[in-house]
Short mmCIF file of C-alpha atoms and ligand atoms in Angstrom, two decimals:
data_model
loop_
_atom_site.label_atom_id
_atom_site.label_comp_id
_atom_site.label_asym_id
_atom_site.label_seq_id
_atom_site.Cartn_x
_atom_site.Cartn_y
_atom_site.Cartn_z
CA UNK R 1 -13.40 -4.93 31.75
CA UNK R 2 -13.16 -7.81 29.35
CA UNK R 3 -10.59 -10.65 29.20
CA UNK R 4 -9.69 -12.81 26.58
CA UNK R 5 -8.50 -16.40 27.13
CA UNK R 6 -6.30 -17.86 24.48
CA UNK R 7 -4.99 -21.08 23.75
CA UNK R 8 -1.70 -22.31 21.94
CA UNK R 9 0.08 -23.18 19.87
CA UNK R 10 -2.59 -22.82 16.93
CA UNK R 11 -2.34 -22.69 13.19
CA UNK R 12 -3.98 -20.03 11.52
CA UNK R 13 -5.95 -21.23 8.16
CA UNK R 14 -8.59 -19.42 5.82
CA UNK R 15 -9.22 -16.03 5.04
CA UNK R 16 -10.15 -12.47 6.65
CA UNK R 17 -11.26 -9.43 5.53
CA UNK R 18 -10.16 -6.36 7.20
CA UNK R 19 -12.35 -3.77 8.06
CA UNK R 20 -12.33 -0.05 6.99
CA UNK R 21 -8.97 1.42 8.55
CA UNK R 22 -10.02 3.39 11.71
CA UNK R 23 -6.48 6.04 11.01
CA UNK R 24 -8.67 7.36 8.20
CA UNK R 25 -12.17 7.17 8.89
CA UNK R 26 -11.65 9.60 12.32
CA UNK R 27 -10.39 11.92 10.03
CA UNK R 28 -12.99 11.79 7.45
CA UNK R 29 -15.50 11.55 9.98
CA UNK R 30 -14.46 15.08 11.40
CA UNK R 31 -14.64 16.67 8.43
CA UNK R 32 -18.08 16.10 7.72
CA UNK R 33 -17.99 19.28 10.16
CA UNK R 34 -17.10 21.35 7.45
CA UNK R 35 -20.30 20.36 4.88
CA UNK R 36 -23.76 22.19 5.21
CA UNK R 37 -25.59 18.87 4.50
CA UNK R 38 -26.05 15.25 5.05
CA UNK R 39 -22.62 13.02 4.23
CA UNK R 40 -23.76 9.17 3.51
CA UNK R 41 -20.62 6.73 4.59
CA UNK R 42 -20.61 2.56 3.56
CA UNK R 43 -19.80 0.24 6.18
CA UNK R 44 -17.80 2.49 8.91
CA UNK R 45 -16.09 0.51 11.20
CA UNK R 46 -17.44 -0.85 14.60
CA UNK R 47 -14.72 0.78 16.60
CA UNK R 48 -14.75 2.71 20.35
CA UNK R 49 -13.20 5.02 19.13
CA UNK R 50 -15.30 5.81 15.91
CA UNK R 51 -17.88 6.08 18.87
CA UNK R 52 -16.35 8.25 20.27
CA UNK R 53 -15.93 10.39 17.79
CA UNK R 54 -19.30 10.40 17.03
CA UNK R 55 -20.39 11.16 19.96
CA UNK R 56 -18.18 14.10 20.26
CA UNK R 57 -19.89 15.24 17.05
CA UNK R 58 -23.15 14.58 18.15
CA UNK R 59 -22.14 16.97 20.97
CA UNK R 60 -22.09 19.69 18.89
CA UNK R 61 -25.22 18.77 16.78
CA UNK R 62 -24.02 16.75 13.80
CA UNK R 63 -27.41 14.37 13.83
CA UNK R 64 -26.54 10.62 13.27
CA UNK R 65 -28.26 8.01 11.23
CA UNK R 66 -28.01 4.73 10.53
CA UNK R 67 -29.54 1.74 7.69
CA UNK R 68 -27.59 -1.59 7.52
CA UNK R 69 -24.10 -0.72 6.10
CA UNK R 70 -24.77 2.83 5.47
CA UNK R 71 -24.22 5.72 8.14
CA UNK R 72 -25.51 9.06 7.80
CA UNK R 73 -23.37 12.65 9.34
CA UNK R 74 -25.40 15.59 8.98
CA UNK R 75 -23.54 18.94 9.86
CA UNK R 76 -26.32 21.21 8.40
CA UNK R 77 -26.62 23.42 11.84
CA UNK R 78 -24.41 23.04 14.65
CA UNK R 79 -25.19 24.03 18.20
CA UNK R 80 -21.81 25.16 19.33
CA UNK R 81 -18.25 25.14 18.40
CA UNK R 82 -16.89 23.21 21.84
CA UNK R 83 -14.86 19.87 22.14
CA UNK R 84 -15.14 18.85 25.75
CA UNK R 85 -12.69 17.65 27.81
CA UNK R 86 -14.43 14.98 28.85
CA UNK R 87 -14.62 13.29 25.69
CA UNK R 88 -11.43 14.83 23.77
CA UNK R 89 -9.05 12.82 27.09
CA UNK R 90 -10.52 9.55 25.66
CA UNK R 91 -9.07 10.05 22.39
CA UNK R 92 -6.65 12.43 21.35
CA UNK R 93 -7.59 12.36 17.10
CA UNK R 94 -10.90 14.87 18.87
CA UNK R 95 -8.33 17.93 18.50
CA UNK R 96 -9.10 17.50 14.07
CA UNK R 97 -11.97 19.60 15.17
CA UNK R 98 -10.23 22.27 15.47
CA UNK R 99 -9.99 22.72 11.67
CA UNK R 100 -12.79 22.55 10.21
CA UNK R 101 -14.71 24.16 13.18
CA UNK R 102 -12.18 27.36 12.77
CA UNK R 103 -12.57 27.25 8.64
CA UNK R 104 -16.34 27.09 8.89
CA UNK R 105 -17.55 29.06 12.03
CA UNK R 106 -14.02 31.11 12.90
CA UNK R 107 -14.21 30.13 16.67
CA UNK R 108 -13.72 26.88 18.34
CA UNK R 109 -12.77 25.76 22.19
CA UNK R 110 -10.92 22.17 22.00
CA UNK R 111 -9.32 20.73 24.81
CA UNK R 112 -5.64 19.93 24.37
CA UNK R 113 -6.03 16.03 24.52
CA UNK R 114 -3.02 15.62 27.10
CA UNK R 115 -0.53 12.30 26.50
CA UNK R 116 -1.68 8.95 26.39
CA UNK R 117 -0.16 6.05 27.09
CA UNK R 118 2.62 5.85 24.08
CA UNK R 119 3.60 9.68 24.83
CA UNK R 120 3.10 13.14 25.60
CA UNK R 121 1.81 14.19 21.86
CA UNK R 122 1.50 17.80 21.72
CA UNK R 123 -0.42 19.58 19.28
CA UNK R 124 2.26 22.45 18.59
CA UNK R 125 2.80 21.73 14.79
CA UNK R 126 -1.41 21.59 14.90
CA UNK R 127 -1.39 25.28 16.35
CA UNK R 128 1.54 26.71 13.94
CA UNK R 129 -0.16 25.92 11.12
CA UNK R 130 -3.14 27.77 12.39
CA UNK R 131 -1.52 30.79 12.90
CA UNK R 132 0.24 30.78 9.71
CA UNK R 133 -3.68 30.52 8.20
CA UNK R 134 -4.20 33.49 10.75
CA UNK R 135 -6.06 32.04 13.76
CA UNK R 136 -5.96 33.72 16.90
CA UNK R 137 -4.73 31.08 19.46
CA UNK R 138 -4.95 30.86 23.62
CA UNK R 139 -4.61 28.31 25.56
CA UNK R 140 -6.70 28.77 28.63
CA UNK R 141 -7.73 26.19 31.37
CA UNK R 142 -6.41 23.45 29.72
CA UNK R 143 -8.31 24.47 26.00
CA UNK R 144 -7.57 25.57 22.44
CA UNK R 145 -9.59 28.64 22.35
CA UNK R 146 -9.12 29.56 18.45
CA UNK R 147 -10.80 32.65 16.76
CA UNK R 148 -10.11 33.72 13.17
CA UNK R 149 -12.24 36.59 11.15
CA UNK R 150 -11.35 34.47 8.00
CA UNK R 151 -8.87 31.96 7.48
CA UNK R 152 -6.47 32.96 5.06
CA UNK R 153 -4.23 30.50 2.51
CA UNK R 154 -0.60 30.08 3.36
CA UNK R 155 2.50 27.99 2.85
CA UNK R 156 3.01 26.39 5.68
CA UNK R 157 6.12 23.86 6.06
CA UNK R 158 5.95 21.62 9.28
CA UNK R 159 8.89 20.83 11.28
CA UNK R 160 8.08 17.41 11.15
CA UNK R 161 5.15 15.52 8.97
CA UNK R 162 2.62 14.91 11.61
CA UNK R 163 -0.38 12.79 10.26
CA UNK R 164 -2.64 14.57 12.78
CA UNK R 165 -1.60 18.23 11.83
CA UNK R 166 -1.71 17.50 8.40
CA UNK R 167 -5.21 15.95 8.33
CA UNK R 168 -6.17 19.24 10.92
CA UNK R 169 -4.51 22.16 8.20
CA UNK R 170 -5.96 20.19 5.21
CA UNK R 171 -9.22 20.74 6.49
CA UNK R 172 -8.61 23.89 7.45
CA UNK R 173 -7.64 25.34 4.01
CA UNK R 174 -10.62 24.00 2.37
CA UNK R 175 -12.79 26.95 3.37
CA UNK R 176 -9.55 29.51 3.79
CA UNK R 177 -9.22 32.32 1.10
CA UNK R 178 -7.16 31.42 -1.22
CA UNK R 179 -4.44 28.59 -1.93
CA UNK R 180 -2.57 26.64 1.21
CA UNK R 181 0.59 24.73 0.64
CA UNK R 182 1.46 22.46 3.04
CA UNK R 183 5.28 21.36 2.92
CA UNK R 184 7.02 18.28 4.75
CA UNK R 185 3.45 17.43 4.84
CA UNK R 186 2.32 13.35 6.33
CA UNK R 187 2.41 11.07 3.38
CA UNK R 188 0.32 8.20 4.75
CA UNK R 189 -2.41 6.47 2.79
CA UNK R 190 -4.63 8.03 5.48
CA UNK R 191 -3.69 11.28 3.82
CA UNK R 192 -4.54 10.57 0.44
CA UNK R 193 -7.82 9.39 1.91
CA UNK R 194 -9.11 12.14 3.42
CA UNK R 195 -7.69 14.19 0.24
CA UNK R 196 -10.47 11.65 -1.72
CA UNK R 197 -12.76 12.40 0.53
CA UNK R 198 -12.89 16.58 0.02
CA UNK R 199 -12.28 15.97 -4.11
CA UNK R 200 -15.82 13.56 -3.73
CA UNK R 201 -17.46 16.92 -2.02
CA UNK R 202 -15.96 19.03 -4.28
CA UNK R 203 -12.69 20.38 -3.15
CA UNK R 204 -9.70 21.22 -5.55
CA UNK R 205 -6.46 19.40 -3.67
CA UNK R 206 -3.24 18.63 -5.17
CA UNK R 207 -0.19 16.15 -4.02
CA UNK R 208 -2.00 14.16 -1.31
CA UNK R 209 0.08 10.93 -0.28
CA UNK R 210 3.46 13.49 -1.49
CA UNK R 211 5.15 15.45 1.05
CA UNK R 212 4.00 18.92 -0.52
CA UNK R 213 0.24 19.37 -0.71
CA UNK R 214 -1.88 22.06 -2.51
CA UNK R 215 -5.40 23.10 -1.35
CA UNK R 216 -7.64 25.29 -3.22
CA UNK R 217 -9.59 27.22 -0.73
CA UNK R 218 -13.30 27.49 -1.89
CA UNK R 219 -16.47 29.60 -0.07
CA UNK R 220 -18.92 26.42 2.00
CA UNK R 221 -21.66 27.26 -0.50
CA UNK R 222 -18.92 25.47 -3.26
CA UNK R 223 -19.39 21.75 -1.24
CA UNK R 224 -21.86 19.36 -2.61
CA UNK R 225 -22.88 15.91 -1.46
CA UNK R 226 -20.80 13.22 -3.40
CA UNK R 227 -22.80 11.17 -5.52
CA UNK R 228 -22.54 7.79 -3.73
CA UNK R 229 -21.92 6.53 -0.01
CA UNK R 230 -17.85 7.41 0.84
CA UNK R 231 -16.16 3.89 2.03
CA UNK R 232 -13.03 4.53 3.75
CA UNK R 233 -9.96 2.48 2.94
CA UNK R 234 -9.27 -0.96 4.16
CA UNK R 235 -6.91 -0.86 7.36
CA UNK R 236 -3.42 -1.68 6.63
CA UNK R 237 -2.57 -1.45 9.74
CA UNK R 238 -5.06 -4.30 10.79
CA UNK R 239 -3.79 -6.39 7.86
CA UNK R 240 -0.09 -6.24 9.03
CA UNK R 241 -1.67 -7.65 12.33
CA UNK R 242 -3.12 -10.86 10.42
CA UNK R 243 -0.09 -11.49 8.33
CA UNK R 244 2.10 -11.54 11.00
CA UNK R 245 -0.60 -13.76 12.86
CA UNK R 246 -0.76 -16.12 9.73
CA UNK R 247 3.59 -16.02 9.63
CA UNK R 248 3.79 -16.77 13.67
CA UNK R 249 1.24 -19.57 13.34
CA UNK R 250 2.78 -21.47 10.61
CA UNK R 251 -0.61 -21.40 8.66
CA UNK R 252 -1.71 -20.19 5.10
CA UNK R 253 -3.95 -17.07 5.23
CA UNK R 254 -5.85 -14.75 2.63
CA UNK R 255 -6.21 -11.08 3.74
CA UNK R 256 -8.53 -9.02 2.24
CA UNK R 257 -9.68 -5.60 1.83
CA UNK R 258 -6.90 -3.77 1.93
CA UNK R 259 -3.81 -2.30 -0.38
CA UNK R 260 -0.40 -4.23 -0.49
CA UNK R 261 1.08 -0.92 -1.69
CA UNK R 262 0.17 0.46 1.24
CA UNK R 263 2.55 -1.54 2.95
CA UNK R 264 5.19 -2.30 0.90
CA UNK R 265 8.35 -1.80 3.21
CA UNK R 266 6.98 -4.01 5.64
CA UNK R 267 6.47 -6.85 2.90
CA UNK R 268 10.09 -6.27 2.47
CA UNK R 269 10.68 -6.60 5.68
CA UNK R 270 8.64 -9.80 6.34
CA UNK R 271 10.48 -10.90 2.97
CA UNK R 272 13.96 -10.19 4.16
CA UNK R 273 13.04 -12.38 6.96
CA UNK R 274 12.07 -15.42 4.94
CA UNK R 275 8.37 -14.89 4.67
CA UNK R 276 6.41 -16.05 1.31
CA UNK R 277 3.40 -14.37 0.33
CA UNK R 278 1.02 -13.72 -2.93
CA UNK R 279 0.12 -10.10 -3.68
CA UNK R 280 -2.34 -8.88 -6.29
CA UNK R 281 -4.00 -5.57 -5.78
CA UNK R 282 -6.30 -5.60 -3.02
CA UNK R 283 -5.24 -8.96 -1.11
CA UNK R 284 -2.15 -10.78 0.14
CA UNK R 285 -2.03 -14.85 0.95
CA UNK R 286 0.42 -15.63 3.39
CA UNK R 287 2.19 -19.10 2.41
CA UNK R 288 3.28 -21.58 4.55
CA UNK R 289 7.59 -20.18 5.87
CA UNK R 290 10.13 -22.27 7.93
CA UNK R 291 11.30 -20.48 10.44
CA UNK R 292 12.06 -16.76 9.92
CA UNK R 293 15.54 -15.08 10.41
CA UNK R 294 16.37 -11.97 12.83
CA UNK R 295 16.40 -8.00 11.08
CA UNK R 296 17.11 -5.04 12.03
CA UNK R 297 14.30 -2.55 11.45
CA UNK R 298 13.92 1.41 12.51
CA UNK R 299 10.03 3.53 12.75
CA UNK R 300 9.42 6.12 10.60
CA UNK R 301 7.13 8.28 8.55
CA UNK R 302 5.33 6.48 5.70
CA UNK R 303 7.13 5.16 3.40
CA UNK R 304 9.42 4.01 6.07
CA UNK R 305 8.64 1.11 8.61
CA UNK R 306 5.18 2.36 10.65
CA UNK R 307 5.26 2.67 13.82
CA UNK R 308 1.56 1.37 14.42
CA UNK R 309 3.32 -1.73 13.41
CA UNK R 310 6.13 -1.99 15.60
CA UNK R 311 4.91 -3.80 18.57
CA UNK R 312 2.78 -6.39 16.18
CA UNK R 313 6.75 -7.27 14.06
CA UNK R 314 8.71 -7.23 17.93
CA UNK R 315 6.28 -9.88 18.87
CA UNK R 316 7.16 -11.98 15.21
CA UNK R 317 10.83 -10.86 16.04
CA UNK R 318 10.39 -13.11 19.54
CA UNK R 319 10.04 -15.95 17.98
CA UNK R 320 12.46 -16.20 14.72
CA UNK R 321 16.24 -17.72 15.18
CA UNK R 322 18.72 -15.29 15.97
CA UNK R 323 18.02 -11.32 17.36
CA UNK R 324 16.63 -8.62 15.94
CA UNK R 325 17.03 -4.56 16.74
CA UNK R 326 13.46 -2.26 16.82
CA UNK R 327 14.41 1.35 16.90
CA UNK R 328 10.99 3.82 17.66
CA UNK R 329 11.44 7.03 16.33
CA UNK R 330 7.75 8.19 16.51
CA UNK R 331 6.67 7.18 20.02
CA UNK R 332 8.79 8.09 23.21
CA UNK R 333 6.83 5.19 24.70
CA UNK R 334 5.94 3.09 22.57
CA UNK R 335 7.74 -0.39 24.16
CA UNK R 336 4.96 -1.18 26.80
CA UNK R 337 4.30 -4.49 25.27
CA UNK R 338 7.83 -5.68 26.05
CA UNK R 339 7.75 -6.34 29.66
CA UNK R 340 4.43 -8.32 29.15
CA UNK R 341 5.74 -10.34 26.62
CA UNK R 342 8.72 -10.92 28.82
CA UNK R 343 5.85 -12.64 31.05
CA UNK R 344 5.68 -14.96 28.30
CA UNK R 345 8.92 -16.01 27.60
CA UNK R 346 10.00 -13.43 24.82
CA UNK R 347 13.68 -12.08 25.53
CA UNK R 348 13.69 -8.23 25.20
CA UNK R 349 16.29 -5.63 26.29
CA UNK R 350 15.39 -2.24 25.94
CA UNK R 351 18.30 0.79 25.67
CA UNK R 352 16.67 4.11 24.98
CA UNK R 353 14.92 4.42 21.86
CA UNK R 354 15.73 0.70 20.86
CA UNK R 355 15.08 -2.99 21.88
CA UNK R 356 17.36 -6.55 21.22
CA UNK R 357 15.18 -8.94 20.84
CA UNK R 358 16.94 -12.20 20.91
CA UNK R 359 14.47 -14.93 19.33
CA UNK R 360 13.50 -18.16 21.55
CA UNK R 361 12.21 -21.76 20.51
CA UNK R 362 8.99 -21.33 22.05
CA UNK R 363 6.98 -18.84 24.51
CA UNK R 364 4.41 -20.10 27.52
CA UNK R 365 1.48 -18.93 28.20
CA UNK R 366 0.89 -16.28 31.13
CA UNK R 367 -1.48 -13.68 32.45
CA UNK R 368 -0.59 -10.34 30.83
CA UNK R 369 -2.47 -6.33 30.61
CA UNK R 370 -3.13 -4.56 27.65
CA UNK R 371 -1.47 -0.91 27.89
CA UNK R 372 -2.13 0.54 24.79
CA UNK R 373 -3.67 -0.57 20.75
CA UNK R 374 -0.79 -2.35 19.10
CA UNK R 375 1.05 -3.73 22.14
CA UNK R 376 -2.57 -5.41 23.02
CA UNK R 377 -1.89 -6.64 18.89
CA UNK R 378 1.19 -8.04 19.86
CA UNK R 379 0.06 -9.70 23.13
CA UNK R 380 -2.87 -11.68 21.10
CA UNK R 381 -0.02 -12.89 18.23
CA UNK R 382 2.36 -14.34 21.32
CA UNK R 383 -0.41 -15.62 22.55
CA UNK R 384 -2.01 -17.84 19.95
CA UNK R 385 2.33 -19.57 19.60
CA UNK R 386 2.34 -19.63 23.21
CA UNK R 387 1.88 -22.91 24.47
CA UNK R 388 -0.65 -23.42 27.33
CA UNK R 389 -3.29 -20.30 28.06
CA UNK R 390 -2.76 -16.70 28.12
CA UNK R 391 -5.46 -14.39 30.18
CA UNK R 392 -5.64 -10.78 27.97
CA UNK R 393 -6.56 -8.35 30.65
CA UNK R 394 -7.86 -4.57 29.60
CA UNK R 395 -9.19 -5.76 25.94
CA UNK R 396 -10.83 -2.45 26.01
CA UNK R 397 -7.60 -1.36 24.30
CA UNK R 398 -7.42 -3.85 21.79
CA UNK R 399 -11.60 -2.69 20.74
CA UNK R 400 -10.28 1.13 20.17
CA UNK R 401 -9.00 -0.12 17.25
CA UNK R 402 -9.64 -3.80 15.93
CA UNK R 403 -13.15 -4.78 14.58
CA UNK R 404 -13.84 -7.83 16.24
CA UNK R 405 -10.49 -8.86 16.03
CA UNK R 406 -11.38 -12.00 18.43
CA UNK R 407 -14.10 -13.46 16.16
CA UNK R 408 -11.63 -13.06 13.13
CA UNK R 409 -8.76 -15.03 14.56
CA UNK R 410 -11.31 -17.79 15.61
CA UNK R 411 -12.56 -18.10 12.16
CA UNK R 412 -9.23 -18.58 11.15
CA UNK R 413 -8.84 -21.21 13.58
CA UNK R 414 -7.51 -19.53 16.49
CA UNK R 415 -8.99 -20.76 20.20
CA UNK R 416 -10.06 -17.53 21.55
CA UNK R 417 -12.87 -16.92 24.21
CA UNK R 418 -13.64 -13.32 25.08
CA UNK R 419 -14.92 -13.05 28.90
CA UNK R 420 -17.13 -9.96 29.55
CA UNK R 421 -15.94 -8.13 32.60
C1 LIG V 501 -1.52 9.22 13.87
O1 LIG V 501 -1.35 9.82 15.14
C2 LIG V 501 -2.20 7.88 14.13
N1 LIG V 501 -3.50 8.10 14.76
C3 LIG V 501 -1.32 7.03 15.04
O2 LIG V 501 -1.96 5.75 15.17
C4 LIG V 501 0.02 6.82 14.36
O3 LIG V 501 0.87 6.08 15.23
C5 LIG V 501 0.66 8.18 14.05
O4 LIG V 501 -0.25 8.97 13.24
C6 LIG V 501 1.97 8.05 13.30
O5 LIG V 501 1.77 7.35 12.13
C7 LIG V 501 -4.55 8.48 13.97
O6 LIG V 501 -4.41 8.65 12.78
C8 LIG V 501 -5.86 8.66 14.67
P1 LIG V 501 1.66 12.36 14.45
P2 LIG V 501 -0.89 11.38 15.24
O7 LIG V 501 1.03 13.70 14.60
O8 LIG V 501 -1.55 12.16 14.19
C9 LIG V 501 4.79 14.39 17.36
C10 LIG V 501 -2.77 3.87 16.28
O9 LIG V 501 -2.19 3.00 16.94
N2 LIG V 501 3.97 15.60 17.19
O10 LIG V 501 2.23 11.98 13.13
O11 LIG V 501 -1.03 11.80 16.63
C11 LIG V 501 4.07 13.34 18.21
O12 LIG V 501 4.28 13.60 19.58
C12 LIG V 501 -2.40 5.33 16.48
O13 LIG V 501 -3.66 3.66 15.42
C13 LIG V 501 4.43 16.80 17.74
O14 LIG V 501 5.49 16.86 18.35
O15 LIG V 501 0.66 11.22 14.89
C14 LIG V 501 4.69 12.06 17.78
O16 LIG V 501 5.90 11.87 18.50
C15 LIG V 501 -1.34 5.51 17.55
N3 LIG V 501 3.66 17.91 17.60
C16 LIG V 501 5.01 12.30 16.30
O17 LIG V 501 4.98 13.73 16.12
C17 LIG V 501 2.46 17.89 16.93
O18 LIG V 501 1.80 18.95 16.82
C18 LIG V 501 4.01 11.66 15.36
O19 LIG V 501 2.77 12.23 15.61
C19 LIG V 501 2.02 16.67 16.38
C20 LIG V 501 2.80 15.53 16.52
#
């Protein structure tokens, strides 16, 4: 397993460009399932866990093909409908099969993905929606074993608006008979993406990025190859994680790529705390901030404060004057970063769903393990205003989800050095 070794205190400088955001290109990936022909993507991103979904994929036929920037999905003929076990436990965004696998072939086996390290994340809202578009579900030996003569257009309202079961029913209602509402659906810019994705193939959907969201069910024969390469949205998420890198560090930092909108409560956030920036439409440069000031801030579903954020702001919050409050309303797990940055200095108390964090002058150096994506985030951004060196065990978590995240903070000046393990 890798390590990284950083040194600090640095100061970030320069700019970065993030890479396409990994929450929508699984997504959009998957549904490539659902068209008879050859889907051309520009400049996917280098991730494990775009690998992995790949792979899974390729494990039911979908051929692969690559030149340069440009990657090639072709669903044409698949050899069977069956998302193994093996590969669904290593990441749990393998159950969006289910959809489009059910919509196109009206049978599909997926293996419930099981917890991960952030929580026990159960499909349930997934599997109502299915029903309501008149699957046949079982759940036998640990698998989604899904049949359905024809899927059939429904309103379905979910109990709570689950990016995954969203994404999973939107694909689903593309080849279903008839119109699908989908109420209290996810409004993420994920959403919306995927949405772009099925309009460039030919689908008729309505309200993406709102909470209600109309799909006009259309026979496969209706899906044509867009006319150019599809290039996922910038990651917003790995944006976030520079800006707060460039705020910690003291430095002045372009990010690029990406869609300030897409985060504009956290810009309030970071501006409530005393943070300057510059915002035009597809960048943000991070100007130079005395020290920042405590908040109080609270998860929730986009608009509201994201949770894939949460650990990156806790590790900012360590280091501003006066305390701060993080309440996770997503995640029932989702503070595993805490105790290691209490390794380094940080001052955390945790009381059910929320944490104090009481800012400190400085943090130290210190070995520490990567549990999960964004608490690896956070673990990098103490480390680089640490002072002295900090050994990042388990990076493998930190490569699910961050292109080269390593090489991009050393080009901005950080002192990095990745140790293959
Ligand atoms: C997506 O996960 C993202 N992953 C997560 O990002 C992100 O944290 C999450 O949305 C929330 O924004 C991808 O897009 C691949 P949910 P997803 O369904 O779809 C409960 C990262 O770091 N729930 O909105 O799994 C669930 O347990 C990852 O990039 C049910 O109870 O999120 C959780 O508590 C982590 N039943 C809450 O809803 C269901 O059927 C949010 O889950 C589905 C979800």
């Amino acid at each position: 397993m890798d390590k990284l070794f950083v040194e600090g205190p640095v100061t970030l400088n320069g700019s970065v460009k993030v890479s396409s955001a990994k929450n929508a290109t699984l997504p959009i990936l998957v549904a490539t399932l659902l068209c008879p022909y050859a889907v051309k993507f520009d400049s996917i991103p280098d991730l494990m866990d775009v690998s992995t979904i790949i792979k899974l994929l390729q494990s039911m036929g979908v051929k692969l093909s690559q030149s340069g920037d440009e990657t090639t999905l072709d669903a044409t003929t698949l050899m069977n409908q069956h998302a193994d076990y093996a590969l669904v436990k290593t990441m749990r965004a393998s159950v969006l099969v289910l959809g489009p696998l059910l919509a196109r072939y009206g049978v599909a086996s997926v293996s419930l993905p099981g917890g991960c390290a952030i929580g026990a994340r159960p499909v349930d809202i997934h599997l109502m929606g299915m029903e309501k578009l008149g699957a046949q579900i079982q759940i036998e030996n640990g698998y989604i074993k899904a049949t359905a003569k024809k899927l059939i257009g429904a309103v379905i309202t979910l109990p709570f608006p689950s990016v995954g079961a969203t994404e999973n029913l939107m694909m689903a209602a593309v080849l279903a008979e008839g119109e699908t509402v989908i109420e209290n659906a996810a409004m993420e810019p994920e959403i919306d993406d995927l949405a772009d994705f099925l309009i460039a193939q030919g689908v008729k959907i309505s309200g993406a990025g709102t909470s209600r969201i109309i799909i006009q069910g259309i026979p496969i024969e209706r899906l044509k190859p867009a006319t150019k390469p599809y290039r996922v949205i910038g990651d917003r998420i790995e944006a976030a994680t520079f800006i707060i890198a460039a705020i910690m560090t003291g430095g002045e930092v372009k990010v690029e790529g990406f869609k300030p909108k897409h985060l504009t409560y956290v810009l309030e956030i970071l501006k409530k705390m005393g943070a300057d920036f510059v915002a035009d439409e597809n960048s943000l440069t991070v100007k130079k901030s005395n020290r920042l000031k405590g908040v109080a801030i609270e998860t929730a579903p986009y608009p509201g404060f994201p949770t894939d954020v949460q650990a990156q702001m806790m590790a900012l919050m360590s280091i501003v004057e006066g305390s701060s409050i993080v309440t996770e309303t997503i995640f029932e797990n989702r503070f595993m970063h805490v105790p290691e940055m209490g390794r380094m200095g940080a001052r955390v108390t945790l009381k059910g769903k929320s944490a104090l964090i009481e800012g400190v002058e400085s943090l130290s150096g210190a070995p520490v393990m990567c549990t999960d994506l964004r608490a690896s985030a956070a673990l990098i951004l103490c480390a680089m205003v640490a002072k002295g060196t900090t050994e990042i065990q388990r990076v493998y978590h930190l490569d699910r989800g961050y292109e080269k995240i390593d090489e991009k903070l050393t080009n901005l000046g950080a002192r990095i050095k990745r140790v293959k393990g």
